[in-house]
Amino acid sequence: MKKRGKLLIIGFGPGALEHITGRALAALEESEAVIGYNTYVDLIKPLLHQQEIVGTGMTEEVSRAQEAVRRAEAGQIIAVISSGDAGVYGMAGLVYEVLIERGWNRAEGVEVEVIPGISAIQSCSSLLGAPIMHDACTISLSDHLTPWETIATRVEAAGAADFVIAFYNPRSGKRTRQIEEARNILLRYRDPATPVGIVKSAYRDKQQTIVTTLQDMLEHEIGMLSTVVVGNSATMVYEGLMVTPRGYERKYSLGAETQDLKPHERLRTAAEPWSLAASAKSSMEMKAGVVVESKVTSSTAAEQEVKTVLLVGHGSRVMEGNVELREFADLLAARKPELTFETCFIELAQPSIAEGIDNCIRGGASTVYVVPIILFAAGHSKLDIPMAIDQAKLKYPAVQFVYGRPIGVQDKAVDILLDRIKEAQPVVQPEHAEAHPAKVEDVEDKDTIVLVMGRGGSDPDANSDFYKMTRLLWEKTNYKSVESCFIAIAKPSLPEGLERCLALGARRIVVLPYLLFNGLLMQQFTEMVALFAAAHPELEVEIGSYLGLHPLLADLMTERIEETLIGQSFANCDNCRYRDEAAEHHDHNHDHTHDNHDHHDHNHNHQQHGEEGHGEHGGHGEHHGHMHEQGHTRGQVQGHGHEGHTHEHRVAVPTTPVTSAPDSVGR
């Protein structure tokens, strides 16, 4: 009978032999061969005797896991080693993945044992004091296997939730910006004086420990051998040590020899007024009419009301695009935990705007702050969303609605495009590889043209604002040119834009989609660029990604939310008496393909408005024209203005008087 092999996946701790567990020592002794990263093998060599040693270099984790599984399947007892804990960014998960790929059966296949070790967050924290006494998390800043936007989203969430954070893999020779970006994100949520510990080579030769602040952390050496521990809002430094209080001071007198609360009293609800049980009890008492004494100063109903924000995205037939929009909404909610958030879609996904408003009202909102997740303003933001709000007002006359504005032309949006240029990847055509051996870095900026593709529509302001964005991008670069094109309705088209770049003498073309999330348009964009690249193997053609979950995009949307909350959003045109007339002609079916769509010709000029680029799509080109100022004269052409946007009306003016609230959308 064939001998059953065994995999011993061992975490040997920080590196000092005295920190290796007894079970790990026994497993090493039991093994026939030891497989691991060369540096880790060297650390435990004094413990090895007759075992075969298989050491490999950096980035060869997969080959190590495959070799270990192959040998175990042949009947050997194999030790796979990791520093720290093998189940925390170690080899345990990868070995299991390889086993799963090979159809491993737990009952009959090779035996697997994961032996725990002291992880870096634990060993480094012991040197720093007691920084992880309260809720903490680990985040690896290596984006070799995980997209940076995913990492940044996690940093955002951990920062907003006030976790103590241990950053693994903070910096390497090639990865230098990640720790800087992480610090910038955390500075939005934490005091610059927040304690930070930097530990290099914990419990190994050349160990180094530094306690600094979030503000000054980048002034110190941080590398691949470092772990960075960032404290939370309660973390303090005493005698050079970081300490995060667990919360004992809430219940106990830490300086007293005897406690007011006896042991049998300490877990009672009355001793823990901050607990869930106390909250539930208080709620029940209030419902029963019991007046509960409180040390908290009473607030007005307005001060106690939870503000509700309704985020409105476009929606996509591609599920990934809708998922990304929801993830983005979650990111915004994590930044503003004091607010209640709901998410809805204009079309192609659920819930609809009407359903989203219903959800807000069911949640107890007396005011709904409607904020569109839209790049520029066109038909959706000028008509569709306001019309949905109008209908909601009829349904909920006691509820106030405050309507925000799209992102518009913003410098931070240009910075996102600069990042997307850096991340752009070559469109490789294997059949032309020999004929086109030049590397991307061989082409100078003076021979490079960036082509930015927008959604396109029939709203002239939308299209011109998009052109303004690309001009601002050009101002920040040294490229030969930055060109603009559209994927639908407006000219030049994407193929025409690519041909223009060729005619201008570009040797390298970087093509970027100015879209928020994934979807059908993104797929069409990718296919068109690939076809062009295949037809022109003499060119370097690179393709960039959509905006996605970029932290700066979250910054821009947070600004829009904040200005809506204080009633400083402009040009939503809700109080214009002529929008009703435009709406009568806006027979817009929200079950269309974006390819064969009736576009309406209501001309509408808005300052800071442009074509919508929501989700996969931009907007539609519907535009209705009007601009508010003082005094309308019925029965004649109206030219009037407010907040810097002008409209013309050649429509009959309603005679019903109109009133408006200064900070709300409504008549």
XYZ file of C-alpha atoms in Angstrom:
667
model
C 0.000 0.000 0.000
C 1.319 3.444 -0.954
C 2.453 5.580 1.964
C 0.198 8.577 2.610
C 2.132 11.799 2.334
C 1.844 14.742 4.675
C 2.188 18.501 4.389
C 3.293 20.383 7.505
C 2.806 24.093 6.882
C 4.831 25.779 9.599
C 4.887 29.350 10.844
C 8.127 29.763 12.773
C 7.468 33.251 14.158
C 9.632 36.354 13.816
C 12.924 34.524 13.418
C 14.522 34.097 16.824
C 14.732 30.388 17.616
C 13.304 30.855 21.128
C 10.035 32.119 19.611
C 9.348 28.943 17.618
C 6.580 26.845 19.179
C 7.117 23.335 20.450
C 4.788 21.885 17.813
C 6.712 23.676 15.057
C 9.988 22.202 16.345
C 8.469 18.707 16.400
C 7.085 19.144 12.871
C 10.497 20.155 11.535
C 12.017 17.116 13.197
C 9.315 14.883 11.666
C 9.763 16.179 8.114
C 11.827 14.518 5.380
C 12.307 17.708 3.368
C 11.965 21.422 4.136
C 10.788 23.806 1.406
C 10.943 27.578 1.809
C 12.224 30.995 0.818
C 16.036 31.054 1.036
C 16.147 33.748 3.750
C 13.711 31.808 5.936
C 15.586 28.544 5.435
C 18.774 30.267 6.640
C 17.007 31.433 9.814
C 16.090 27.897 10.901
C 19.097 25.975 9.548
C 20.443 25.332 13.082
C 17.304 23.231 13.686
C 17.725 21.056 10.574
C 19.733 17.847 10.566
C 18.962 15.072 8.075
C 16.197 16.872 6.156
C 16.577 17.698 2.492
C 16.472 21.474 1.972
C 14.728 23.016 -1.039
C 15.242 26.787 -1.018
C 13.969 29.182 -3.693
C 13.972 32.929 -4.223
C 11.506 35.791 -4.038
C 8.348 35.520 -6.215
C 8.691 31.700 -6.436
C 5.948 30.919 -3.935
C 3.824 29.050 -6.489
C 6.667 26.736 -7.518
C 7.391 26.044 -3.823
C 3.767 25.127 -3.174
C 3.595 22.947 -6.284
C 6.816 21.124 -5.390
C 5.607 20.520 -1.838
C 2.304 19.059 -3.052
C 4.039 16.894 -5.663
C 6.389 15.422 -3.067
C 3.602 14.860 -0.530
C 1.513 13.096 -3.154
C 4.512 10.840 -3.730
C 4.360 9.849 -0.055
C 6.875 12.202 1.609
C 6.435 14.244 4.793
C 7.138 17.796 3.692
C 7.589 20.911 5.805
C 6.638 24.192 4.078
C 7.928 27.104 6.131
C 6.814 30.715 6.501
C 7.989 33.420 8.845
C 5.408 34.725 11.282
C 2.189 32.722 10.965
C 1.802 30.589 7.834
C -1.885 31.518 7.661
C -1.277 35.294 7.667
C 0.050 36.325 4.224
C 2.021 33.046 4.370
C 2.130 29.749 2.465
C -0.906 28.023 3.995
C -3.503 29.521 1.667
C -1.410 29.006 -1.464
C -0.747 25.338 -0.646
C -4.471 24.789 -0.194
C -5.163 26.551 -3.515
C -2.716 24.251 -5.321
C -4.294 21.206 -3.647
C -7.777 22.351 -4.670
C -6.575 22.896 -8.235
C -5.373 19.262 -8.262
C -8.694 17.913 -6.956
C -7.454 17.149 -3.443
C -9.769 15.077 -1.227
C -9.399 15.729 2.484
C -10.352 12.195 3.534
C -8.161 10.295 1.077
C -5.594 12.809 -0.144
C -2.389 13.958 1.504
C -2.691 14.940 5.146
C -2.369 18.694 5.821
C -1.533 20.358 9.126
C -1.103 24.115 9.546
C 1.080 24.910 12.555
C 0.571 28.461 13.885
C 3.346 30.892 14.663
C 3.713 34.361 16.142
C 2.655 36.792 13.392
C 4.348 40.117 12.656
C 1.510 42.188 14.128
C 2.014 40.358 17.428
C 5.817 40.339 17.539
C 6.123 43.974 16.448
C 3.437 45.104 18.876
C 5.264 43.436 21.755
C 8.287 45.601 20.976
C 6.189 48.765 20.702
C 4.277 48.290 23.971
C 0.596 47.323 23.728
C -0.806 49.064 20.624
C -3.287 46.332 19.606
C -5.178 46.052 22.897
C -8.345 47.079 21.050
C -9.837 46.226 17.648
C -7.096 45.984 15.032
C -6.576 44.809 11.464
C -3.730 43.938 9.107
C -3.457 45.360 5.584
C -0.765 44.400 3.102
C 0.265 47.333 0.915
C 1.736 45.086 -1.774
C -0.240 45.539 -4.983
C 1.573 42.800 -6.895
C -1.385 40.450 -6.366
C -4.142 42.776 -5.131
C -5.364 45.852 -7.085
C -4.317 49.085 -5.412
C -7.875 50.419 -5.472
C -8.986 47.435 -3.365
C -6.188 48.119 -0.894
C -7.021 51.825 -0.729
C -10.688 50.991 -0.093
C -9.670 48.818 2.849
C -7.428 51.544 4.245
C -10.363 53.963 3.946
C -12.684 51.585 5.789
C -10.157 50.849 8.549
C -9.405 54.548 8.959
C -13.069 55.501 9.180
C -13.794 52.690 11.658
C -10.901 53.732 13.938
C -9.066 50.387 13.795
C -5.481 50.075 14.915
C -3.783 49.103 11.630
C -0.686 46.999 11.001
C 0.671 47.594 7.500
C 2.564 44.623 6.084
C 4.849 44.971 3.004
C 4.765 48.767 3.299
C 7.509 49.574 0.808
C 10.062 47.949 -1.489
C 12.666 49.155 -3.953
C 10.057 49.552 -6.697
C 6.951 50.147 -4.577
C 7.484 53.482 -2.860
C 4.165 55.354 -3.121
C 1.829 52.916 -1.410
C 2.738 53.801 2.185
C 2.548 57.490 1.257
C -0.941 57.072 -0.208
C -2.071 55.039 2.816
C -0.845 57.771 5.151
C -2.676 60.432 3.125
C -5.917 58.456 3.393
C -5.566 58.034 7.154
C -4.887 61.748 7.651
C -8.472 62.380 6.549
C -9.692 60.487 9.609
C -6.972 60.775 12.246
C -5.056 63.450 14.054
C -1.578 64.035 12.566
C -0.242 63.357 16.089
C -1.649 59.794 16.086
C 1.119 57.456 17.351
C 2.818 55.235 14.763
C 5.303 52.441 15.415
C 7.811 51.245 12.805
C 9.548 47.934 13.507
C 12.260 46.534 11.260
C 13.479 42.920 11.537
C 11.641 42.141 14.774
C 13.611 39.680 16.943
C 16.294 39.311 14.277
C 19.722 40.814 13.758
C 19.638 44.585 13.132
C 16.255 44.941 14.847
C 15.080 48.567 14.893
C 12.061 50.099 16.662
C 10.805 53.651 16.174
C 7.787 55.397 17.707
C 6.728 58.472 15.753
C 3.512 60.112 14.521
C 1.283 59.852 11.477
C 2.537 63.284 10.441
C 6.235 62.412 10.653
C 6.321 58.689 9.835
C 7.657 59.130 6.296
C 10.771 60.822 7.653
C 11.941 57.422 8.935
C 13.231 54.390 7.074
C 10.441 52.058 5.951
C 11.198 49.006 3.815
C 10.204 45.416 3.065
C 11.503 44.234 6.425
C 9.360 46.803 8.247
C 5.920 46.538 9.799
C 4.098 49.826 10.426
C 1.559 49.942 13.275
C -0.788 52.962 13.253
C -2.689 53.644 16.478
C -6.340 54.574 16.776
C -7.907 57.705 18.275
C -7.280 56.457 21.816
C -3.681 55.235 21.399
C -1.172 57.105 23.549
C 2.601 57.144 23.989
C 4.117 56.740 27.451
C 7.843 56.379 28.095
C 8.364 55.722 24.399
C 5.784 52.920 24.307
C 2.483 52.825 22.407
C -0.540 51.848 24.489
C -4.122 51.526 23.232
C -6.607 51.471 26.145
C -9.064 48.582 26.133
C -11.788 50.596 27.874
C -11.339 49.512 31.494
C -11.309 53.144 32.606
C -14.984 53.400 31.647
C -15.981 50.961 34.369
C -13.137 50.809 36.852
C -11.051 53.261 38.898
C -7.584 52.220 37.772
C -5.838 54.115 40.568
C -8.053 52.900 43.394
C -7.249 49.911 45.596
C -10.926 48.988 45.906
C -13.567 49.238 43.185
C -17.005 50.793 43.614
C -18.547 47.932 41.651
C -18.456 44.534 43.335
C -17.528 41.510 41.174
C -21.146 40.360 40.882
C -22.236 43.865 39.748
C -19.678 44.433 37.002
C -21.496 42.653 34.171
C -24.921 44.125 34.876
C -26.522 46.308 32.206
C -26.695 49.259 34.607
C -22.889 49.223 34.868
C -22.531 49.356 31.074
C -24.777 52.169 29.772
C -22.897 52.104 26.438
C -23.805 48.465 25.706
C -26.306 47.081 23.207
C -28.363 45.644 26.048
C -28.607 49.079 27.690
C -29.617 50.647 24.398
C -32.362 48.065 23.877
C -33.609 48.532 27.430
C -33.695 52.298 27.003
C -35.652 51.953 23.778
C -38.235 49.697 25.434
C -38.610 52.092 28.357
C -39.133 55.031 26.022
C -41.842 53.123 24.154
C -43.551 52.380 27.461
C -43.517 56.051 28.361
C -40.849 55.754 31.021
C -38.720 58.871 31.408
C -35.075 57.837 31.725
C -32.620 60.163 33.433
C -29.558 60.997 31.374
C -26.385 62.943 31.958
C -26.311 63.873 28.290
C -27.580 67.343 27.486
C -30.852 67.138 25.597
C -30.750 67.985 21.933
C -33.391 69.303 19.639
C -35.151 66.909 17.315
C -33.335 68.484 14.400
C -29.950 67.858 16.014
C -30.830 64.211 16.721
C -32.181 63.449 13.260
C -29.987 61.139 11.216
C -29.332 62.691 7.818
C -30.093 60.410 4.879
C -28.169 60.596 1.596
C -29.560 58.901 -1.519
C -26.769 58.137 -3.989
C -28.025 57.846 -7.568
C -25.947 55.848 -10.054
C -26.706 55.082 -13.652
C -26.885 51.293 -13.761
C -25.469 48.782 -16.213
C -26.375 45.557 -17.967
C -22.959 44.304 -16.882
C -23.352 43.141 -13.281
C -19.740 43.993 -12.413
C -20.462 47.674 -13.051
C -23.380 47.674 -10.606
C -21.309 45.833 -8.015
C -18.524 48.412 -8.367
C -20.970 51.271 -7.900
C -22.302 49.641 -4.723
C -18.740 49.134 -3.459
C -18.065 52.809 -4.159
C -21.228 53.753 -2.244
C -20.016 51.614 0.677
C -16.689 53.447 0.563
C -18.462 56.807 0.795
C -20.615 55.533 3.655
C -17.486 54.438 5.537
C -16.129 57.981 5.207
C -19.298 59.518 6.655
C -20.468 57.112 9.387
C -22.662 59.808 10.911
C -24.937 59.680 7.834
C -27.409 57.076 6.603
C -26.868 56.052 2.969
C -29.136 54.466 0.378
C -28.160 53.631 -3.211
C -30.373 53.494 -6.297
C -30.087 53.466 -10.086
C -31.499 55.561 -12.905
C -31.995 52.498 -15.111
C -30.874 48.937 -15.876
C -30.572 47.956 -12.192
C -32.558 47.966 -8.988
C -33.632 49.708 -6.861
C -34.964 52.524 -9.023
C -34.872 56.154 -7.880
C -38.462 55.886 -6.672
C -37.645 52.714 -4.743
C -34.528 54.334 -3.312
C -36.587 57.255 -2.044
C -39.096 54.800 -0.537
C -36.223 53.114 1.309
C -35.100 56.475 2.708
C -38.573 57.290 3.982
C -38.983 53.831 5.518
C -35.713 54.483 7.331
C -37.241 57.541 8.988
C -35.838 60.342 6.802
C -37.693 63.636 6.905
C -35.155 65.165 4.511
C -33.585 63.229 1.645
C -30.281 64.541 0.216
C -30.136 63.263 -3.356
C -26.579 63.144 -4.751
C -25.919 61.841 -8.288
C -22.843 59.668 -8.911
C -22.401 61.220 -12.326
C -19.360 62.764 -13.984
C -21.041 65.602 -15.900
C -24.602 66.907 -16.094
C -26.945 66.226 -19.001
C -30.371 64.690 -19.428
C -30.330 62.368 -16.456
C -29.297 65.009 -13.940
C -31.272 67.825 -15.576
C -34.528 65.979 -16.125
C -34.755 62.343 -15.042
C -33.621 62.683 -11.439
C -35.515 65.979 -10.794
C -38.663 64.457 -12.304
C -38.360 61.443 -9.995
C -37.986 63.865 -7.070
C -41.074 65.786 -8.216
C -43.098 62.572 -8.193
C -41.747 61.690 -4.739
C -42.849 65.082 -3.433
C -46.410 64.327 -4.450
C -46.192 60.973 -2.677
C -44.425 62.368 0.418
C -45.566 66.017 0.809
C -44.067 66.298 4.313
C -40.577 65.274 3.182
C -37.998 67.784 2.006
C -35.657 66.930 -0.873
C -32.259 68.550 -1.426
C -30.655 67.824 -4.773
C -26.880 67.851 -5.315
C -24.885 68.198 -8.487
C -22.614 65.953 -10.546
C -18.838 65.975 -10.216
C -18.155 68.297 -13.148
C -14.755 69.646 -14.193
C -12.399 69.120 -11.266
C -8.631 69.178 -10.855
C -8.705 65.961 -8.819
C -10.396 64.191 -11.723
C -7.441 65.217 -13.880
C -5.117 63.712 -11.272
C -7.010 60.423 -11.530
C -6.373 60.432 -15.281
C -2.666 61.013 -14.624
C -2.660 57.894 -12.431
C -4.483 55.934 -15.116
C -1.815 56.948 -17.636
C 0.904 55.580 -15.343
C -1.014 52.313 -14.937
C -1.856 51.875 -18.650
C -0.879 48.521 -20.129
C 0.354 47.766 -23.681
C -2.078 46.146 -26.085
C 0.114 43.212 -27.121
C -0.382 41.427 -30.426
C 1.665 38.204 -30.182
C 1.853 37.697 -33.935
C 3.632 41.067 -34.255
C 6.014 40.626 -31.320
C 9.124 40.074 -33.484
C 8.295 42.913 -35.834
C 7.726 45.269 -32.936
C 10.443 44.710 -30.311
C 10.541 48.288 -28.976
C 9.710 48.791 -25.291
C 7.240 51.371 -24.018
C 9.957 53.251 -22.193
C 11.847 53.701 -25.488
C 9.177 56.116 -26.766
C 9.647 59.664 -25.481
C 6.850 61.928 -24.292
C 7.295 64.149 -27.339
C 6.237 61.201 -29.498
C 3.354 60.181 -27.221
C -0.279 61.242 -27.564
C -2.921 60.578 -24.911
C -6.421 59.988 -26.290
C -9.234 60.325 -23.743
C -12.622 58.839 -24.649
C -15.826 60.270 -23.216
C -19.380 58.930 -23.379
C -20.606 61.542 -25.821
C -24.050 63.097 -26.225
C -25.986 65.915 -27.834
C -25.584 68.360 -24.941
C -22.989 70.924 -26.127
C -22.036 71.944 -22.592
C -21.438 68.343 -21.639
C -19.162 67.770 -24.604
C -17.289 71.038 -24.143
C -16.718 70.362 -20.449
C -15.208 67.024 -21.402
C -12.870 68.877 -23.764
C -11.956 71.212 -20.927
C -10.986 68.186 -18.822
C -8.649 66.883 -21.491
C -7.115 70.336 -21.946
C -6.410 70.533 -18.206
C -4.803 67.102 -18.463
C -2.540 68.301 -21.273
C -1.488 71.291 -19.180
C -0.101 68.865 -16.582
C 1.928 66.728 -18.992
C 4.755 66.962 -21.518
C 3.110 64.791 -24.142
C 2.929 65.734 -27.804
C -0.828 66.158 -27.392
C -3.861 65.128 -25.413
C -6.788 64.458 -27.732
C -10.516 63.931 -27.123
C -13.048 61.577 -28.660
C -16.392 59.954 -27.890
C -17.816 56.470 -28.107
C -21.356 57.537 -28.981
C -23.361 60.330 -30.629
C -20.741 63.111 -30.592
C -17.763 63.517 -32.912
C -14.945 62.657 -33.234
C -15.622 58.981 -32.633
C -13.085 56.687 -30.980
C -11.838 55.270 -34.321
C -11.571 58.824 -35.679
C -9.644 59.896 -32.585
C -7.194 57.027 -32.993
C -6.664 57.869 -36.660
C -6.076 61.512 -35.720
C -3.338 60.466 -33.293
C -1.747 58.453 -36.079
C -1.953 61.405 -38.480
C -0.316 63.674 -35.861
C 2.737 61.407 -35.889
C 2.331 59.571 -32.582
C 4.687 56.637 -32.005
C 2.912 55.793 -28.752
C -0.799 56.261 -28.028
C -2.219 55.959 -24.518
C -6.012 55.524 -24.687
C -8.076 56.251 -21.564
C -11.827 55.791 -20.989
C -13.387 58.619 -18.994
C -16.051 56.367 -17.488
C -16.846 55.678 -13.864
C -17.213 51.895 -13.766
C -17.188 48.786 -15.923
C -19.940 48.035 -18.430
C -20.871 47.575 -22.075
C -19.180 50.783 -23.194
C -15.958 49.701 -21.520
C -16.117 46.402 -23.379
C -16.714 48.174 -26.693
C -13.856 50.563 -25.925
C -11.437 47.704 -25.255
C -12.414 45.883 -28.452
C -12.012 49.003 -30.633
C -8.584 49.827 -29.215
C -7.437 46.218 -29.673
C -8.539 46.253 -33.323
C -6.641 49.478 -33.950
C -3.513 48.122 -32.251
C -3.679 44.965 -34.365
C -3.909 47.062 -37.525
C -0.894 49.186 -36.509
C 1.825 46.932 -35.055
C 4.379 49.677 -35.648
C 2.799 51.730 -32.839
C 2.962 51.383 -29.080
C -0.717 51.362 -28.068
C -1.520 51.316 -24.356
C -4.938 51.075 -22.766
C -5.934 52.537 -19.411
C -8.697 51.726 -16.963
C -11.888 53.553 -16.020
C -11.936 55.735 -12.880
C -13.266 53.021 -10.561
C -12.678 53.119 -6.820
C -9.892 55.700 -6.933
C -9.493 57.520 -3.591
C -9.593 60.910 -5.333
C -12.958 60.030 -6.857
C -14.183 59.311 -3.347
C -12.804 62.727 -2.336
C -14.785 64.426 -5.092
C -18.021 62.664 -4.222
C -17.512 63.392 -0.520
C -17.241 67.088 -1.407
C -20.493 66.874 -3.377
C -22.224 65.180 -0.443
C -20.992 67.787 2.023
C -22.055 70.742 -0.113
C -25.496 69.172 -0.605
C -25.917 68.738 3.144
C -25.394 72.456 3.704
C -27.500 73.498 0.708
C -24.666 74.778 -1.462
C -25.305 72.777 -4.637
C -26.102 74.914 -7.651
C -27.905 74.825 -10.972
C -30.267 71.936 -10.514
C -33.004 74.042 -12.154
C -35.746 72.624 -9.984
C -37.411 75.977 -9.469
C -37.677 76.786 -13.154
C -41.318 77.007 -14.221
C -40.364 75.932 -17.731
C -39.058 72.511 -16.811
C -42.610 71.208 -16.701
C -42.996 72.082 -20.364
C -39.693 70.405 -21.182
C -40.730 67.353 -19.187
C -43.889 66.982 -21.278
C -41.683 66.422 -24.309
C -39.205 64.226 -22.440
C -40.727 60.875 -23.311
C -37.698 58.941 -22.133
C -37.836 55.146 -21.968
C -35.334 53.815 -19.437
C -35.073 50.412 -21.065
C -32.853 51.308 -23.957
C -29.486 50.183 -25.244
C -27.711 53.521 -25.533
C -27.112 52.754 -29.189
C -30.536 53.472 -30.633
C -31.892 56.179 -28.423
C -34.169 59.087 -29.176
C -32.361 62.179 -27.985
C -34.385 65.226 -27.143
C -33.606 68.717 -28.178
C -34.294 70.931 -25.190
C -31.311 73.237 -25.139
C -29.885 73.722 -21.641
C -26.683 75.545 -20.776
C -25.202 75.061 -17.310
C -22.061 76.315 -15.728
C -20.005 73.337 -14.536
C -22.323 70.944 -16.361
C -21.190 68.403 -18.899
C -22.151 65.031 -20.273
C -23.006 62.443 -17.714
C -20.592 59.542 -17.386
C -22.286 57.317 -14.880
C -21.343 53.719 -14.443
C -20.436 52.285 -17.780
C -22.112 55.054 -19.694
C -22.153 58.727 -20.055
C -25.486 60.405 -20.307
C -27.957 60.843 -23.063
C -27.975 64.034 -24.928
C -31.341 65.287 -23.808
C -31.184 68.919 -22.961
C -33.901 71.318 -22.079
C -33.189 74.978 -22.107
C -33.814 77.517 -19.456
C -31.995 79.848 -17.165
C -33.300 81.597 -14.118
C -33.223 85.194 -13.080
C -35.884 87.650 -12.151
C -39.221 88.253 -13.774
C -40.646 86.086 -16.550
C -42.978 87.635 -19.076
C -45.550 85.216 -20.283
C -46.012 84.497 -23.960
C -42.645 85.624 -25.249
C -39.116 84.343 -25.634
C -37.451 84.155 -22.225
C -33.747 84.686 -21.764
C -32.812 84.629 -18.119
C -30.066 83.401 -15.864
C -29.067 82.137 -12.456
C -25.833 80.850 -11.020
C -24.118 81.351 -14.320
C -26.138 79.200 -16.739
C -28.360 80.561 -19.479
C -31.458 79.156 -21.158
C -33.854 80.218 -23.843
C -37.553 79.424 -23.782
C -40.016 79.502 -26.619
C -42.809 77.822 -24.703
C -46.096 78.802 -23.154
C -45.548 79.859 -19.591
C -47.657 78.144 -16.900
C -49.855 80.528 -14.983
C -49.742 78.551 -11.742
C -47.629 80.448 -9.225
C -44.407 78.745 -8.141
C -42.726 78.883 -4.740
C -39.331 77.573 -3.806
C -37.340 76.678 -0.732
C -33.825 78.085 -0.724
C -32.118 74.748 0.042
C -34.481 72.243 -1.465
C -35.550 70.868 -4.789
C -39.205 71.624 -5.135
C -41.983 73.842 -6.180
